[in-house]
Structures are given as structure tokens and as C-alpha cells.
Amino acid sequence: MIEQHGAVPATVLTAAERWADEGKTPLYFSRGNKVLGVIAVADVIKEDSPAAVAELKKMGLRVVMLTGDNEKTAAAIGKKAGVDEVICRESKTAMVGDGINDAPALTTADVGIAIGAGADVAIEAADVVLMKSRLRDVPAAIKLGRATLRNIHQNLFWAFIYNVIGIPLAAGVFIFLGWRLNPMFGAAAMSLSSFCVVTNALRLNFARIYPKTVNASAPSKVTTNILPTKEQTNMTITMNINGMMCEHCEARVKKTLEAIPQVEKAEVSHTENRAVVTLKEEVPFSVLKEAVEAQDYEVVS
């Protein structure tokens, strides 16, 4: 479009192509018939995006990035994120987004997944909301969904087989073979069936939906110093924690921290996303961090 109004200098085109190859979007500017220059803009991908994409691919999923950007920029960003393809054309689709402009795609996709810290309209349009606003919860949500569906199939199978055998037996269909069922035992067996189904469903609490190890290549924001030392008089440490949404979360983090022998007390606030921990003696910061993250919260610093 710019070239229709005036020639674009070769230096400007070269710079624009180089920036596009780096994943930046070149914007051309002109006044009248004179090209003034080009400016490059770029979105920085989230730190955990490559790790989340890698986890999805390990699960056998094909990861696609949808974009309206130019082809070179899209290819560069897709390469950084590790996606399989930049434009979606087929198959079942799960769309992850957080903006107002993502809402139509979240509605149209087979499964819409919104980021908890995103726009309200995106959250309303989505089927699933990631409350902790981190992309590594996408593969976790899919794993949990698969485990739930598998659990439902197991419960349906056993309930169906149980009733196919139990109901005719209770009704006296097999009495000519001498098989009969005392009503008291029948009632007990029906209760046992419900107990087995509920117990099987409760196994979902033990579903492993997060990988055992964290991606070593991802930059860490947390130091593992021993804090505090005996020489220090200040025996408190402030932990910045993401993912706490309510007073229940506060109580959960407080209970977890105060269960550590070296911790005297912990004051936790979900509105400020922090925990102020008072220590009785020195303790590795990694101990505090691992205890909180074991409860599925993220220790930022």
C-alpha cells in the first residue's frame, strides 16, 4: 500500500525484512508521497510458553498458533514457542486466549480456554478458565479432563455390569438354577456398588497432572539462599505468591508454611499475593518454596 504512493528505500525494506525474521512486526510510515521510515513492534511470549507447548506435544497433541500477523513474524514467534504449525486448518481445536479479540475464537473452538487474568468477555466466552493465569495449566487441564473421562467410563462399565448381573438375580430369573439373593444382601450390595463408584471417582484427587521436574532451561526468579542466618536479627521473610484466589487459599498456604518446623507463624494475604513468614531458626528458602508449590501455587520471589 505504501509503495502505491511512493518508492520505499532499499534500506527500509532490508531493515523490515530483518525485523520480521526476528519475530517483530514492521510498521511503515509515510507523509504524502514520502516514506519516513519503519518501526518494529513485538509481543514477548510468556516465559512458560515453550515449556507448556513442549508438555502438550509430549501428550501427543498437535499445537497450532493462530495469528493475523505477517507470515515471517508468525513463523519466528512459532519457532520460539515450539508450535507445530502457525495456521489452523483442521481437527479438533482448543483455543487459549485472554483478550477481547480472542472471545469469538474461544466461542468457536471445540474447547475455549481463558486466562484468569484476561478480559471479562474472554472469560465469559471460554469453557475453561485457568485461575492461576499460567500456561503450564493448559496441559494440566487436558490431563485432568482425560483422567475424568476415563474415570467416568470405568464407573459406567462397572455399574452396567453390576446391574446386568445383580438385577436379574434379585428378580429371581435364575431361581431355577438355585440362585437366589436375599433382599438384605441385595440392599447391601447396591450400597457397596455406590461406594465403589464414589471411591473410584475420588481417585482423581491423586491424578498426576503436573510433570515431576521443572524445565531447567526456564529462567528462575527465586533464589535458594539460606535465609536468615544466625547473625541476622530480622527473622521474617516475604514470599510473593501467585495463584491465591480466596480466603481458603490463604488458609491453605498458612497451614502449609506453619507445618514447617522452623516456621513460627505465617501471615498470608491473597489480595496482596504475599506471605510474611516469621522464622524460629534458619531454613533454606527452597524448603519454603517447595512446600507452597506442592499446593499448586507459584512462588515468584
CSV table of C-alpha atoms in Angstrom, one decimal:
chain,number,residue,atom,x,y,z
A,1,MET,CA,0.0,0.0,0.0
A,2,ILE,CA,2.9,2.3,0.9
A,3,GLU,CA,4.6,1.6,-2.4
A,4,GLN,CA,1.5,2.7,-4.3
A,5,HIS,CA,2.1,6.2,-3.0
A,6,GLY,CA,5.9,6.3,-3.3
A,7,ALA,CA,9.1,4.3,-3.5
A,8,VAL,CA,10.3,2.5,-0.4
A,9,PRO,CA,14.1,2.8,0.1
A,10,ALA,CA,16.0,-0.5,-0.1
A,11,THR,CA,17.5,0.2,3.4
A,12,VAL,CA,14.0,0.4,4.8
A,13,LEU,CA,12.9,-2.8,3.2
A,14,THR,CA,16.1,-4.6,4.3
A,15,ALA,CA,15.5,-3.5,7.9
A,16,ALA,CA,11.8,-4.5,7.8
A,17,GLU,CA,12.7,-8.0,6.5
A,18,ARG,CA,15.4,-8.5,9.1
A,19,TRP,CA,13.0,-7.5,11.9
A,20,ALA,CA,10.2,-9.7,10.5
A,21,ASP,CA,12.7,-12.7,10.6
A,22,GLU,CA,13.3,-11.9,14.3
A,23,GLY,CA,9.5,-12.1,15.1
A,24,LYS,CA,8.8,-8.4,15.0
A,25,THR,CA,6.1,-6.7,13.1
A,26,PRO,CA,7.3,-3.8,10.8
A,27,LEU,CA,5.1,-0.8,10.5
A,28,TYR,CA,5.8,1.6,7.6
A,29,PHE,CA,5.2,5.4,7.9
A,30,SER,CA,4.9,8.0,5.2
A,31,ARG,CA,3.8,11.6,4.8
A,32,GLY,CA,2.2,12.3,1.4
A,33,ASN,CA,4.4,10.5,-1.2
A,34,LYS,CA,7.5,10.4,1.1
A,35,VAL,CA,8.4,7.3,3.1
A,36,LEU,CA,9.6,8.4,6.5
A,37,GLY,CA,10.8,5.0,7.8
A,38,VAL,CA,9.8,1.8,9.5
A,39,ILE,CA,9.2,0.9,13.2
A,40,ALA,CA,9.2,-2.6,14.6
A,41,VAL,CA,7.0,-3.8,17.4
A,42,ALA,CA,6.8,-7.2,19.1
A,43,ASP,CA,5.0,-9.0,21.8
A,44,VAL,CA,7.2,-11.0,24.1
A,45,ILE,CA,6.0,-14.6,24.6
A,46,LYS,CA,5.3,-15.7,28.1
A,47,GLU,CA,8.3,-17.4,29.9
A,48,ASP,CA,6.4,-20.6,30.4
A,49,SER,CA,5.0,-20.8,26.8
A,50,PRO,CA,7.8,-23.1,25.4
A,51,ALA,CA,7.6,-25.4,28.4
A,52,ALA,CA,3.7,-25.6,28.1
A,53,VAL,CA,3.9,-26.3,24.4
A,54,ALA,CA,6.6,-29.0,24.9
A,55,GLU,CA,4.3,-30.6,27.6
A,56,LEU,CA,1.3,-30.6,25.2
A,57,LYS,CA,3.4,-32.2,22.4
A,58,LYS,CA,4.6,-34.9,24.9
A,59,MET,CA,0.9,-35.7,25.4
A,60,GLY,CA,0.6,-36.4,21.6
A,61,LEU,CA,-1.2,-33.1,20.9
A,62,ARG,CA,-0.6,-31.0,17.8
A,63,VAL,CA,-0.1,-27.4,18.9
A,64,VAL,CA,-1.1,-24.6,16.5
A,65,MET,CA,-0.7,-20.9,16.8
A,66,LEU,CA,-3.4,-18.8,15.3
A,67,THR,CA,-2.4,-15.3,14.2
A,68,GLY,CA,-3.3,-12.4,11.9
A,69,ASP,CA,0.3,-11.2,11.7
A,70,ASN,CA,2.5,-11.4,8.7
A,71,GLU,CA,4.0,-14.8,7.8
A,72,LYS,CA,7.6,-14.2,8.7
A,73,THR,CA,6.8,-12.8,12.1
A,74,ALA,CA,4.4,-15.6,12.8
A,75,ALA,CA,7.0,-18.2,11.8
A,76,ALA,CA,9.6,-16.6,14.1
A,77,ILE,CA,7.3,-16.5,17.1
A,78,GLY,CA,6.0,-20.0,16.4
A,79,LYS,CA,9.6,-21.2,16.3
A,80,LYS,CA,10.4,-19.6,19.7
A,81,ALA,CA,7.2,-21.2,21.2
A,82,GLY,CA,7.9,-24.6,19.6
A,83,VAL,CA,4.4,-25.0,18.0
A,84,ASP,CA,3.8,-27.5,15.2
A,85,GLU,CA,2.0,-25.1,12.8
A,86,VAL,CA,1.2,-21.4,12.6
A,87,ILE,CA,-2.2,-21.6,10.9
A,88,CYS,CA,-5.0,-23.9,11.9
A,89,ARG,CA,-7.0,-25.7,9.1
A,90,GLU,CA,-8.3,-28.9,10.6
A,91,SER,CA,-9.1,-31.2,13.5
A,92,LYS,CA,-10.5,-30.6,17.0
A,93,THR,CA,-9.3,-27.3,18.3
A,94,ALA,CA,-8.6,-26.0,21.8
A,95,MET,CA,-8.1,-22.2,21.8
A,96,VAL,CA,-6.2,-20.4,24.5
A,97,GLY,CA,-6.6,-16.6,24.8
A,98,ASP,CA,-7.1,-13.7,27.2
A,99,GLY,CA,-8.1,-10.7,25.1
A,100,ILE,CA,-11.3,-9.1,23.9
A,101,ASN,CA,-10.5,-10.0,20.3
A,102,ASP,CA,-10.0,-13.7,21.4
A,103,ALA,CA,-13.6,-14.1,22.5
A,104,PRO,CA,-15.0,-15.1,19.1
A,105,ALA,CA,-12.3,-17.7,18.6
A,106,LEU,CA,-12.8,-19.0,22.2
A,107,THR,CA,-16.5,-19.4,21.4
A,108,THR,CA,-16.0,-21.1,18.0
A,109,ALA,CA,-13.3,-23.5,19.1
A,110,ASP,CA,-14.3,-27.0,20.3
A,111,VAL,CA,-12.8,-26.1,23.7
A,112,GLY,CA,-12.2,-22.4,24.7
A,113,ILE,CA,-9.6,-21.9,27.5
A,114,ALA,CA,-9.3,-18.4,29.0
A,115,ILE,CA,-6.5,-17.0,31.1
A,116,GLY,CA,-7.9,-16.0,34.6
A,117,ALA,CA,-6.3,-12.5,34.5
A,118,GLY,CA,-7.7,-11.8,31.0
A,119,ALA,CA,-10.6,-9.7,29.8
A,120,ASP,CA,-14.0,-10.5,31.3
A,121,VAL,CA,-15.5,-11.1,27.9
A,122,ALA,CA,-12.9,-13.8,27.2
A,123,ILE,CA,-13.6,-15.5,30.5
A,124,GLU,CA,-17.3,-15.5,29.8
A,125,ALA,CA,-16.8,-16.9,26.3
A,126,ALA,CA,-14.5,-19.8,27.4
A,127,ASP,CA,-15.4,-23.3,28.5
A,128,VAL,CA,-12.4,-23.5,30.9
A,129,VAL,CA,-10.7,-20.7,32.9
A,130,LEU,CA,-7.1,-21.1,34.2
A,131,MET,CA,-7.4,-19.4,37.6
A,132,LYS,CA,-3.7,-19.1,38.1
A,133,SER,CA,-3.1,-17.4,34.8
A,134,ARG,CA,-0.2,-19.6,33.7
A,135,LEU,CA,0.1,-21.6,30.5
A,136,ARG,CA,1.5,-24.7,32.1
A,137,ASP,CA,-2.0,-25.3,33.5
A,138,VAL,CA,-3.2,-26.0,29.9
A,139,PRO,CA,-1.6,-29.4,29.6
A,140,ALA,CA,-2.6,-30.0,33.3
A,141,ALA,CA,-6.3,-29.2,32.5
A,142,ILE,CA,-6.2,-31.6,29.5
A,143,LYS,CA,-4.7,-34.4,31.6
A,144,LEU,CA,-7.3,-33.8,34.3
A,145,GLY,CA,-10.1,-33.9,31.6
A,146,ARG,CA,-8.8,-37.1,30.2
A,147,ALA,CA,-8.5,-38.7,33.6
A,148,THR,CA,-12.0,-37.6,34.4
A,149,LEU,CA,-13.4,-39.1,31.2
A,150,ARG,CA,-11.6,-42.3,31.8
A,151,ASN,CA,-13.0,-42.4,35.3
A,152,ILE,CA,-16.5,-41.9,34.0
A,153,HIS,CA,-16.1,-44.8,31.5
A,154,GLN,CA,-14.8,-47.0,34.3
A,155,ASN,CA,-17.7,-46.2,36.6
A,156,LEU,CA,-20.3,-46.7,33.8
A,157,PHE,CA,-18.8,-50.1,32.9
A,158,TRP,CA,-18.8,-51.5,36.4
A,159,ALA,CA,-22.2,-50.0,37.2
A,160,PHE,CA,-23.6,-51.5,34.0
A,161,ILE,CA,-22.1,-55.0,34.6
A,162,TYR,CA,-23.1,-55.0,38.2
A,163,ASN,CA,-26.8,-54.2,37.3
A,164,VAL,CA,-26.8,-56.7,34.4
A,165,ILE,CA,-25.9,-59.4,36.9
A,166,GLY,CA,-27.5,-58.2,40.1
A,167,ILE,CA,-30.9,-57.1,39.0
A,168,PRO,CA,-31.9,-60.4,37.3
A,169,LEU,CA,-30.5,-62.3,40.3
A,170,ALA,CA,-32.6,-60.2,42.7
A,171,ALA,CA,-35.7,-60.6,40.5
A,172,GLY,CA,-35.4,-64.4,40.6
A,173,VAL,CA,-34.6,-65.0,37.0
A,174,PHE,CA,-32.0,-67.7,38.0
A,175,ILE,CA,-34.1,-69.3,40.7
A,176,PHE,CA,-34.4,-72.5,38.5
A,177,LEU,CA,-30.7,-72.9,39.0
A,178,GLY,CA,-31.0,-72.5,42.7
A,179,TRP,CA,-29.5,-69.0,42.6
A,180,ARG,CA,-31.4,-66.5,44.8
A,181,LEU,CA,-30.5,-63.2,46.5
A,182,ASN,CA,-31.7,-62.3,50.0
A,183,PRO,CA,-33.2,-58.8,49.9
A,184,MET,CA,-30.9,-57.7,52.7
A,185,PHE,CA,-27.8,-58.8,50.8
A,186,GLY,CA,-29.2,-57.1,47.7
A,187,ALA,CA,-29.6,-53.8,49.6
A,188,ALA,CA,-26.0,-54.1,51.0
A,189,ALA,CA,-24.7,-54.9,47.5
A,190,MET,CA,-26.4,-51.9,46.0
A,191,SER,CA,-24.8,-49.7,48.7
A,192,LEU,CA,-21.4,-51.3,48.0
A,193,SER,CA,-21.8,-50.5,44.3
A,194,SER,CA,-22.3,-46.8,45.1
A,195,PHE,CA,-19.4,-46.8,47.5
A,196,CYS,CA,-17.1,-48.3,44.8
A,197,VAL,CA,-18.2,-45.8,42.2
A,198,VAL,CA,-17.6,-42.8,44.5
A,199,THR,CA,-14.3,-44.2,45.7
A,200,ASN,CA,-13.1,-44.7,42.2
A,201,ALA,CA,-14.1,-41.1,41.4
A,202,LEU,CA,-12.2,-39.8,44.4
A,203,ARG,CA,-9.0,-41.3,42.9
A,204,LEU,CA,-8.9,-38.2,40.7
A,205,ASN,CA,-7.5,-36.3,43.8
A,206,PHE,CA,-4.3,-38.3,43.2
A,207,ALA,CA,-4.1,-37.7,39.4
A,208,ARG,CA,-0.6,-36.6,38.4
A,209,ILE,CA,-1.3,-33.6,36.1
A,210,TYR,CA,2.0,-31.7,36.5
A,211,PRO,CA,5.4,-33.0,35.4
A,212,LYS,CA,7.8,-34.1,38.2
A,213,THR,CA,10.6,-31.7,37.2
A,214,VAL,CA,10.5,-28.1,36.1
A,215,ASN,CA,12.1,-27.1,32.8
A,216,ALA,CA,15.7,-26.5,33.7
A,217,SER,CA,16.2,-24.0,30.8
A,218,ALA,CA,13.4,-21.7,32.1
A,219,PRO,CA,14.8,-18.7,33.9
A,220,SER,CA,14.3,-18.9,37.7
A,221,LYS,CA,13.1,-15.9,39.6
A,222,VAL,CA,13.7,-17.5,43.0
A,223,THR,CA,17.0,-17.6,44.9
A,224,THR,CA,17.8,-20.5,47.1
A,225,ASN,CA,19.8,-18.7,49.7
A,226,ILE,CA,19.6,-19.8,53.3
A,227,LEU,CA,17.5,-17.1,55.0
A,228,PRO,CA,18.0,-15.8,57.5
A,229,THR,CA,21.4,-16.5,59.0
A,230,LYS,CA,22.0,-16.6,62.8
A,231,GLU,CA,23.8,-13.2,62.6
A,232,GLN,CA,20.7,-11.5,61.2
A,233,THR,CA,18.2,-10.0,63.6
A,234,ASN,CA,15.4,-9.9,61.1
A,235,MET,CA,13.7,-13.3,61.2
A,236,THR,CA,11.0,-12.6,58.7
A,237,ILE,CA,10.8,-13.2,55.0
A,238,THR,CA,8.2,-12.1,52.5
A,239,MET,CA,7.2,-14.5,49.8
A,240,ASN,CA,5.4,-13.3,46.7
A,241,ILE,CA,2.9,-16.0,45.6
A,242,ASN,CA,0.7,-16.2,42.5
A,243,GLY,CA,-2.5,-18.3,42.4
A,244,MET,CA,-4.2,-17.5,45.7
A,245,MET,CA,-7.8,-16.6,44.9
A,246,CYS,CA,-9.7,-16.5,48.2
A,247,GLU,CA,-9.5,-16.9,51.9
A,248,HIS,CA,-9.5,-20.7,51.5
A,249,CYS,CA,-6.2,-20.3,49.6
A,250,GLU,CA,-4.8,-18.1,52.4
A,251,ALA,CA,-5.6,-20.7,55.0
A,252,ARG,CA,-4.1,-23.5,52.9
A,253,VAL,CA,-0.8,-21.6,52.4
A,254,LYS,CA,-0.7,-20.6,56.0
A,255,LYS,CA,-1.2,-24.2,57.2
A,256,THR,CA,1.4,-25.4,54.8
A,257,LEU,CA,4.1,-22.9,55.9
A,258,GLU,CA,3.3,-23.2,59.6
A,259,ALA,CA,3.7,-27.0,59.3
A,260,ILE,CA,7.5,-26.5,58.6
A,261,PRO,CA,9.3,-26.9,62.0
A,262,GLN,CA,11.5,-23.8,61.5
A,263,VAL,CA,8.5,-21.5,60.9
A,264,GLU,CA,7.0,-19.7,63.9
A,265,LYS,CA,4.0,-18.2,62.1
A,266,ALA,CA,2.9,-17.1,58.6
A,267,GLU,CA,0.6,-14.1,57.7
A,268,VAL,CA,-0.9,-14.7,54.3
A,269,SER,CA,-2.9,-12.3,52.1
A,270,HIS,CA,-4.5,-13.4,48.8
A,271,THR,CA,-5.3,-9.8,47.8
A,272,GLU,CA,-1.6,-8.8,48.1
A,273,ASN,CA,-0.3,-12.2,46.8
A,274,ARG,CA,2.1,-12.5,49.6
A,275,ALA,CA,3.0,-14.4,52.7
A,276,VAL,CA,5.1,-12.9,55.5
A,277,VAL,CA,6.9,-15.8,57.3
A,278,THR,CA,8.4,-15.4,60.8
A,279,LEU,CA,11.1,-18.0,61.4
A,280,LYS,CA,12.4,-19.5,64.6
A,281,GLU,CA,15.7,-20.6,63.0
A,282,GLU,CA,17.4,-20.6,59.7
A,283,VAL,CA,15.8,-22.6,56.9
A,284,PRO,CA,16.7,-22.9,53.1
A,285,PHE,CA,14.3,-20.8,51.1
A,286,SER,CA,13.9,-23.8,48.8
A,287,VAL,CA,12.1,-25.6,51.6
A,288,LEU,CA,9.5,-22.8,51.9
A,289,LYS,CA,9.2,-22.6,48.1
A,290,GLU,CA,8.7,-26.3,47.5
A,291,ALA,CA,6.1,-26.6,50.3
A,292,VAL,CA,4.0,-23.8,48.8
A,293,GLU,CA,4.4,-25.0,45.2
A,294,ALA,CA,3.4,-28.5,46.3
A,295,GLN,CA,0.0,-27.0,47.0
A,296,ASP,CA,-0.1,-25.8,43.3
A,297,TYR,CA,0.7,-22.2,44.0
A,298,GLU,CA,3.6,-20.3,42.3
A,299,VAL,CA,6.3,-18.7,44.3
A,300,VAL,CA,7.5,-15.7,42.2
A,301,SER,CA,10.2,-14.3,44.5
